[in-house]
């Protein structure tokens, strides 16, 4: 098939001397994707939705999950990537950029054959300017495994969600929405990791990612640590409603885990305000959604992002969250927790995303089978 320009090549937005059909790397793991979190303030519901493009494997896919009560409802879709990179539709799932960085629409068409399945029509409204996250890199041995650039933003959502014969009204005063937009290189399944994968397995990985919306400010905290507590990614930032950004020092986390697990029930993130004033960002977990169930994040064993499932693949299913034995891999993947946060007398809402695997000396975890023995660490 002839190599012809695509529609985006009409615009002066090129970064390298290539058609915008291509990315500037031949790495099969090149990706470009987004994730949205929509949560109600009572902790009843947590919707997670995203869409990804994998140009060097020719795949576009999308997903949505809804935690409602003790069930998780999921819709996933995958298809062949086309030259129309502005068409953000995969199967029943669509993201429409109505006003860049300000207003986006998220829709999931219901399945006529499954009237109790998940469907929604939501408009996401930005409440604060988008802000960059730190440049993110991870190596295994000498190989760069992950290099990503991300921005994050908080806002509100309006619209409706339909599932299991119910319709949930999503209103700006009772729901919060956050989103993350990233691109770069990130491992997708199907590659032989070679010697490095066998001999250089990480002993431990500890991750906290917290976008939090308050009425007058947006707080972003990121902590990534190795087994010995060495910090490899760090961010603590507040974005005020007048767009001012203020750094909040080197965050330290105290996480209260459910005994016998690594499931957080509450947390305190210690920050440093202007003038070295100590601040405490507290998190109370309201609802939890493991990203390995339905959302396609590793170590999911039924579907992962970027994998080819053929043209026009769509899958709908639900999970019983009361039975961990039915999905044991979920405990070894990152979980997104809708949470109520407090800071200096203010109440806000956002995501406490957390995963702690293997050894983590600061938490007292000695290996992959180590868990919290009592309330707290």
Short mmCIF file of C-alpha atoms in Angstrom, two decimals:
data_model
loop_
_atom_site.label_atom_id
_atom_site.label_comp_id
_atom_site.label_asym_id
_atom_site.label_seq_id
_atom_site.Cartn_x
_atom_site.Cartn_y
_atom_site.Cartn_z
CA UNK A 1 0.00 0.00 0.00
CA UNK A 2 1.47 3.42 -0.94
CA UNK A 3 2.76 5.61 1.87
CA UNK A 4 0.67 8.77 1.58
CA UNK A 5 0.29 11.81 3.85
CA UNK A 6 -2.52 11.75 6.36
CA UNK A 7 -4.87 14.59 7.29
CA UNK A 8 -2.79 15.73 10.27
CA UNK A 9 0.18 16.35 7.97
CA UNK A 10 -1.63 19.48 6.73
CA UNK A 11 -0.88 21.20 10.05
CA UNK A 12 2.45 22.72 11.20
CA UNK A 13 2.74 20.45 14.24
CA UNK A 14 5.51 18.04 13.15
CA UNK A 15 8.32 17.34 15.61
CA UNK A 16 10.49 15.15 13.37
CA UNK A 17 10.82 14.86 9.55
CA UNK A 18 8.22 12.10 9.33
CA UNK A 19 4.54 11.90 8.57
CA UNK A 20 2.38 12.10 11.67
CA UNK A 21 1.39 8.54 10.81
CA UNK A 22 4.66 7.54 12.49
CA UNK A 23 6.28 8.00 15.87
CA UNK A 24 9.96 8.89 16.11
CA UNK A 25 10.95 5.50 17.49
CA UNK A 26 10.76 1.97 16.22
CA UNK A 27 10.21 0.62 19.72
CA UNK A 28 7.18 -1.69 19.66
CA UNK A 29 6.19 -0.35 23.08
CA UNK A 30 5.49 3.20 21.89
CA UNK A 31 2.14 4.37 23.25
CA UNK A 32 -0.14 7.41 23.57
CA UNK A 33 -3.08 7.18 25.96
CA UNK A 34 -5.26 8.69 28.67
CA UNK A 35 -7.16 7.73 31.82
CA UNK A 36 -10.15 9.37 33.51
CA UNK A 37 -11.43 8.88 37.05
CA UNK A 38 -14.98 9.89 37.95
CA UNK A 39 -16.11 9.40 41.56
CA UNK A 40 -19.06 10.37 43.68
CA UNK A 41 -18.34 12.00 47.03
CA UNK A 42 -20.29 9.39 48.99
CA UNK A 43 -18.00 6.59 47.83
CA UNK A 44 -20.77 4.70 46.13
CA UNK A 45 -19.33 4.67 42.61
CA UNK A 46 -15.95 4.92 40.89
CA UNK A 47 -15.78 5.00 37.09
CA UNK A 48 -12.42 4.58 35.34
CA UNK A 49 -12.12 4.98 31.58
CA UNK A 50 -9.27 5.27 29.12
CA UNK A 51 -8.14 4.98 25.52
CA UNK A 52 -4.74 4.10 24.08
CA UNK A 53 -2.95 4.06 20.73
CA UNK A 54 0.02 1.77 20.03
CA UNK A 55 1.30 2.92 16.63
CA UNK A 56 4.07 0.35 16.17
CA UNK A 57 1.75 -2.58 16.83
CA UNK A 58 -1.14 -1.02 14.89
CA UNK A 59 -3.59 -1.22 17.78
CA UNK A 60 -6.11 1.17 19.32
CA UNK A 61 -8.03 0.12 22.41
CA UNK A 62 -10.25 1.50 25.16
CA UNK A 63 -11.92 0.41 28.37
CA UNK A 64 -14.29 1.50 31.11
CA UNK A 65 -14.89 0.01 34.54
CA UNK A 66 -17.46 0.95 37.16
CA UNK A 67 -17.16 -0.02 40.82
CA UNK A 68 -20.68 -0.04 42.24
CA UNK A 69 -21.24 -1.80 45.53
CA UNK A 70 -19.41 -5.12 45.51
CA UNK A 71 -19.37 -5.52 41.74
CA UNK A 72 -17.10 -4.20 39.04
CA UNK A 73 -18.62 -3.77 35.58
CA UNK A 74 -16.24 -3.63 32.60
CA UNK A 75 -16.35 -2.83 28.90
CA UNK A 76 -13.23 -3.30 26.76
CA UNK A 77 -12.72 -2.83 23.03
CA UNK A 78 -9.83 -3.13 20.59
CA UNK A 79 -9.40 -2.55 16.87
CA UNK A 80 -6.96 -1.80 14.08
CA UNK A 81 -5.42 1.67 14.25
CA UNK A 82 -6.30 3.81 11.21
CA UNK A 83 -4.83 7.01 9.77
CA UNK A 84 -7.59 9.09 11.36
CA UNK A 85 -5.87 9.85 14.65
CA UNK A 86 -8.58 12.32 15.65
CA UNK A 87 -11.24 9.59 15.69
CA UNK A 88 -11.10 8.50 19.33
CA UNK A 89 -13.67 5.72 19.06
CA UNK A 90 -13.18 2.02 19.73
CA UNK A 91 -16.28 -0.15 19.64
CA UNK A 92 -18.88 1.37 21.99
CA UNK A 93 -16.38 3.74 23.67
CA UNK A 94 -15.69 7.30 22.47
CA UNK A 95 -13.72 10.28 23.77
CA UNK A 96 -14.52 13.61 22.12
CA UNK A 97 -12.25 16.61 22.70
CA UNK A 98 -14.81 19.41 22.61
CA UNK A 99 -12.40 22.09 23.89
CA UNK A 100 -8.77 21.07 24.41
CA UNK A 101 -7.67 21.11 28.06
CA UNK A 102 -11.11 22.36 29.10
CA UNK A 103 -14.02 20.10 28.10
CA UNK A 104 -14.18 16.47 26.94
CA UNK A 105 -17.07 14.10 26.42
CA UNK A 106 -16.94 10.42 27.39
CA UNK A 107 -19.54 8.00 26.06
CA UNK A 108 -20.14 4.29 26.21
CA UNK A 109 -23.03 2.95 24.15
CA UNK A 110 -25.11 0.35 25.94
CA UNK A 111 -25.41 -3.12 24.43
CA UNK A 112 -29.03 -3.65 23.25
CA UNK A 113 -28.62 -7.36 24.02
CA UNK A 114 -27.60 -6.59 27.61
CA UNK A 115 -29.86 -3.89 29.05
CA UNK A 116 -28.17 -4.25 32.47
CA UNK A 117 -24.68 -3.61 31.04
CA UNK A 118 -22.62 -0.47 31.47
CA UNK A 119 -23.32 2.69 29.48
CA UNK A 120 -22.66 6.37 30.10
CA UNK A 121 -22.68 9.87 28.64
CA UNK A 122 -20.47 12.26 30.59
CA UNK A 123 -18.96 15.68 30.05
CA UNK A 124 -15.69 16.35 31.84
CA UNK A 125 -15.05 20.01 32.74
CA UNK A 126 -11.62 21.27 33.79
CA UNK A 127 -11.51 23.16 37.09
CA UNK A 128 -7.77 23.93 37.03
CA UNK A 129 -5.07 24.23 34.36
CA UNK A 130 -3.35 21.03 33.32
CA UNK A 131 0.07 20.59 34.93
CA UNK A 132 3.04 18.46 33.97
CA UNK A 133 4.11 15.45 35.94
CA UNK A 134 7.85 14.77 36.20
CA UNK A 135 9.58 13.13 33.27
CA UNK A 136 9.27 9.42 34.03
CA UNK A 137 11.96 6.84 33.21
CA UNK A 138 12.59 3.27 34.35
CA UNK A 139 15.49 1.00 33.46
CA UNK A 140 16.04 -2.72 33.74
CA UNK A 141 19.75 -3.23 33.59
CA UNK A 142 20.96 -1.03 30.76
CA UNK A 143 17.68 -0.99 28.88
CA UNK A 144 15.25 1.90 29.04
CA UNK A 145 11.95 0.15 29.71
CA UNK A 146 9.70 3.14 30.29
CA UNK A 147 9.96 6.77 29.26
CA UNK A 148 6.81 8.82 29.52
CA UNK A 149 5.60 12.38 29.58
CA UNK A 150 2.31 13.10 31.33
CA UNK A 151 0.05 15.93 32.27
CA UNK A 152 -2.66 15.70 34.91
CA UNK A 153 -5.79 17.75 35.54
CA UNK A 154 -8.75 17.91 37.91
CA UNK A 155 -12.31 18.95 37.23
CA UNK A 156 -15.95 18.03 37.50
CA UNK A 157 -18.29 15.77 35.56
CA UNK A 158 -21.93 15.96 34.54
CA UNK A 159 -24.16 13.47 32.80
CA UNK A 160 -25.41 9.99 33.57
CA UNK A 161 -24.22 6.41 34.08
CA UNK A 162 -26.48 3.42 33.44
CA UNK A 163 -25.79 -0.06 34.77
CA UNK A 164 -27.68 -3.03 36.20
CA UNK A 165 -31.06 -1.36 35.72
CA UNK A 166 -29.96 1.79 37.56
CA UNK A 167 -29.25 5.29 36.32
CA UNK A 168 -26.80 7.41 38.29
CA UNK A 169 -27.08 11.16 37.86
CA UNK A 170 -23.59 12.67 37.73
CA UNK A 171 -23.63 16.25 39.04
CA UNK A 172 -20.85 18.78 39.48
CA UNK A 173 -21.46 19.32 43.18
CA UNK A 174 -21.46 15.64 44.14
CA UNK A 175 -18.90 14.13 41.76
CA UNK A 176 -15.22 14.84 41.01
CA UNK A 177 -13.22 13.97 37.91
CA UNK A 178 -9.46 13.70 37.41
CA UNK A 179 -7.52 12.73 34.32
CA UNK A 180 -4.02 11.86 33.19
CA UNK A 181 -2.66 12.08 29.63
CA UNK A 182 0.60 10.31 28.77
CA UNK A 183 2.75 9.21 25.86
CA UNK A 184 6.17 7.69 25.23
CA UNK A 185 7.39 4.11 25.62
CA UNK A 186 5.87 1.68 28.11
CA UNK A 187 5.99 -2.14 28.07
CA UNK A 188 3.12 -3.98 26.48
CA UNK A 189 2.76 -7.79 26.54
CA UNK A 190 4.25 -10.11 23.97
CA UNK A 191 7.96 -9.36 24.09
CA UNK A 192 10.72 -11.74 25.17
CA UNK A 193 12.49 -9.92 27.98
CA UNK A 194 15.72 -11.88 27.50
CA UNK A 195 18.39 -12.19 30.17
CA UNK A 196 17.46 -8.92 31.87
CA UNK A 197 13.95 -10.17 32.59
CA UNK A 198 15.34 -13.30 34.26
CA UNK A 199 18.37 -11.95 36.09
CA UNK A 200 17.38 -8.37 36.90
CA UNK A 201 13.93 -8.75 38.38
CA UNK A 202 13.20 -5.87 40.76
CA UNK A 203 13.12 -6.83 44.43
CA UNK A 204 10.34 -4.38 45.12
CA UNK A 205 8.30 -1.49 43.80
CA UNK A 206 6.32 1.08 45.82
CA UNK A 207 4.02 3.61 44.13
CA UNK A 208 1.68 6.40 45.26
CA UNK A 209 -0.08 8.72 42.76
CA UNK A 210 -2.58 11.24 44.15
CA UNK A 211 -4.44 13.88 42.13
CA UNK A 212 -6.77 15.71 44.53
CA UNK A 213 -9.31 18.42 43.77
CA UNK A 214 -10.29 20.99 46.38
CA UNK A 215 -12.63 23.91 45.65
CA UNK A 216 -9.79 26.42 45.39
CA UNK A 217 -6.74 24.27 44.60
CA UNK A 218 -5.48 21.09 42.99
CA UNK A 219 -2.83 18.97 44.72
CA UNK A 220 -0.66 16.39 42.95
CA UNK A 221 1.60 13.97 44.81
CA UNK A 222 3.74 11.19 43.29
CA UNK A 223 6.08 8.82 45.15
CA UNK A 224 7.93 5.94 43.48
CA UNK A 225 10.50 3.97 45.45
CA UNK A 226 12.67 0.89 45.07
CA UNK A 227 12.89 -1.94 47.59
CA UNK A 228 15.34 -0.05 49.81
CA UNK A 229 13.24 3.12 49.74
CA UNK A 230 15.38 4.90 47.14
CA UNK A 231 13.12 7.54 45.56
CA UNK A 232 13.06 7.31 41.75
CA UNK A 233 10.13 9.64 41.06
CA UNK A 234 8.94 12.50 43.23
CA UNK A 235 6.34 15.25 42.99
CA UNK A 236 4.41 17.39 45.44
CA UNK A 237 2.67 20.38 43.91
CA UNK A 238 -0.34 22.59 44.50
CA UNK A 239 -2.04 24.44 41.64
CA UNK A 240 -4.15 27.35 42.87
CA UNK A 241 -7.30 28.57 41.16
CA UNK A 242 -5.33 31.57 39.83
CA UNK A 243 -2.95 29.08 38.09
CA UNK A 244 -0.05 29.65 40.53
CA UNK A 245 2.00 26.50 41.15
CA UNK A 246 3.77 25.97 44.49
CA UNK A 247 6.04 23.05 45.30
CA UNK A 248 5.35 21.20 48.55
CA UNK A 249 8.70 19.62 49.26
CA UNK A 250 9.63 15.96 49.60
CA UNK A 251 6.48 13.98 50.48
CA UNK A 252 6.54 11.23 53.09
CA UNK A 253 3.67 8.78 53.36
CA UNK A 254 2.21 6.96 56.35
CA UNK A 255 -0.22 4.34 55.07
CA UNK A 256 -2.61 2.41 57.27
CA UNK A 257 -3.13 -1.01 55.69
CA UNK A 258 -5.89 -3.51 56.35
CA UNK A 259 -4.28 -6.25 58.49
CA UNK A 260 -3.17 -9.24 56.47
CA UNK A 261 -3.04 -7.26 53.21
CA UNK A 262 -1.42 -4.34 51.45
CA UNK A 263 -4.78 -2.70 50.94
CA UNK A 264 -4.71 0.90 52.23
CA UNK A 265 -7.60 2.10 54.37
CA UNK A 266 -6.23 5.54 55.19
CA UNK A 267 -3.05 7.52 54.69
CA UNK A 268 -1.29 10.69 55.75
CA UNK A 269 1.04 12.39 53.27
CA UNK A 270 3.44 14.77 54.98
CA UNK A 271 4.20 17.84 52.86
CA UNK A 272 6.14 21.08 53.28
CA UNK A 273 4.34 24.34 52.59
CA UNK A 274 5.78 27.81 51.89
CA UNK A 275 8.15 28.94 54.63
CA UNK A 276 8.80 25.23 55.42
CA UNK A 277 5.43 24.95 57.10
CA UNK A 278 4.53 21.30 57.73
CA UNK A 279 1.31 20.19 56.04
CA UNK A 280 -0.66 16.96 56.26
CA UNK A 281 -2.74 15.65 53.38
CA UNK A 282 -4.94 12.90 54.80
CA UNK A 283 -6.77 10.30 52.72
CA UNK A 284 -9.80 8.24 53.71
CA UNK A 285 -10.48 5.43 51.24
CA UNK A 286 -14.06 5.36 49.93
CA UNK A 287 -14.08 2.84 47.05
CA UNK A 288 -11.39 0.73 45.39
CA UNK A 289 -10.92 -0.54 41.86
CA UNK A 290 -8.00 -2.86 41.00
CA UNK A 291 -6.63 -1.88 37.58
CA UNK A 292 -5.85 -5.53 36.82
CA UNK A 293 -9.61 -6.22 36.74
CA UNK A 294 -11.27 -5.04 33.57
CA UNK A 295 -9.02 -2.02 32.93
CA UNK A 296 -6.22 -3.92 31.18
CA UNK A 297 -3.27 -3.08 33.44
CA UNK A 298 -0.76 -5.78 34.38
CA UNK A 299 -0.87 -8.43 35.66
CA UNK A 300 -4.35 -8.87 34.14
CA UNK A 301 -4.70 -12.32 32.57
CA UNK A 302 -7.82 -11.74 30.44
CA UNK A 303 -6.74 -8.64 28.47
CA UNK A 304 -3.93 -6.07 28.60
CA UNK A 305 -3.42 -2.80 26.73
CA UNK A 306 -1.86 -2.90 23.29
CA UNK A 307 -2.54 -6.58 22.63
CA UNK A 308 -4.05 -7.53 19.28
CA UNK A 309 -7.45 -9.19 19.57
CA UNK A 310 -8.49 -8.85 15.96
CA UNK A 311 -10.68 -6.25 14.31
CA UNK A 312 -13.79 -5.06 16.10
CA UNK A 313 -13.18 -6.91 19.38
CA UNK A 314 -15.50 -5.96 22.26
CA UNK A 315 -15.85 -7.66 25.62
CA UNK A 316 -18.25 -6.96 28.49
CA UNK A 317 -18.13 -8.65 31.87
CA UNK A 318 -18.52 -8.11 35.60
CA UNK A 319 -16.46 -9.18 38.59
CA UNK A 320 -17.48 -10.10 42.13
CA UNK A 321 -15.16 -8.10 44.39
CA UNK A 322 -16.16 -9.96 47.55
CA UNK A 323 -14.17 -13.04 46.53
CA UNK A 324 -10.41 -12.26 46.22
CA UNK A 325 -9.77 -15.93 45.41
CA UNK A 326 -11.62 -15.42 42.12
CA UNK A 327 -9.08 -12.85 40.96
CA UNK A 328 -5.82 -13.35 42.91
CA UNK A 329 -3.69 -11.36 40.47
CA UNK A 330 -5.48 -8.15 41.43
CA UNK A 331 -3.40 -7.97 44.62
CA UNK A 332 -0.23 -7.77 42.50
CA UNK A 333 -1.34 -4.80 40.42
CA UNK A 334 -1.90 -1.12 41.11
CA UNK A 335 -5.30 -0.23 42.61
CA UNK A 336 -7.11 3.08 42.26
CA UNK A 337 -8.88 4.19 45.42
CA UNK A 338 -11.45 6.98 45.39
CA UNK A 339 -10.73 8.95 48.54
CA UNK A 340 -11.84 11.87 50.65
CA UNK A 341 -8.89 14.13 51.45
CA UNK A 342 -8.36 16.88 54.00
CA UNK A 343 -5.75 19.64 53.96
CA UNK A 344 -5.65 22.66 56.27
CA UNK A 345 -9.31 22.27 57.16
CA UNK A 346 -10.40 21.86 53.53
CA UNK A 347 -12.12 18.76 52.18
CA UNK A 348 -11.36 17.50 48.69
CA UNK A 349 -11.80 14.40 46.57
CA UNK A 350 -9.49 12.50 44.30
CA UNK A 351 -7.57 9.29 43.71
CA UNK A 352 -5.15 7.52 46.02
CA UNK A 353 -3.51 5.19 43.51
CA UNK A 354 -1.25 2.70 45.20
CA UNK A 355 0.76 -0.41 44.60
CA UNK A 356 3.43 -1.95 46.83
CA UNK A 357 4.98 -5.20 45.62
CA UNK A 358 7.87 -7.22 46.93
CA UNK A 359 10.29 -5.79 49.45
CA UNK A 360 9.85 -2.22 50.70
CA UNK A 361 12.07 -1.49 53.68
CA UNK A 362 10.38 1.77 54.81
CA UNK A 363 7.04 -0.08 55.07
CA UNK A 364 8.51 -3.17 56.74
CA UNK A 365 7.60 -5.46 53.83
CA UNK A 366 10.25 -8.14 53.37
CA UNK A 367 9.10 -9.82 50.15
CA UNK A 368 6.20 -10.54 47.84
CA UNK A 369 4.43 -12.61 50.50
CA UNK A 370 4.83 -9.98 53.22
CA UNK A 371 1.69 -8.14 54.42
CA UNK A 372 0.65 -5.74 57.12
CA UNK A 373 0.43 -7.57 60.45
CA UNK A 374 -1.67 -5.01 62.28
CA UNK A 375 -3.56 -1.81 61.59
CA UNK A 376 -1.06 0.58 60.04
CA UNK A 377 2.26 -0.58 58.66
#
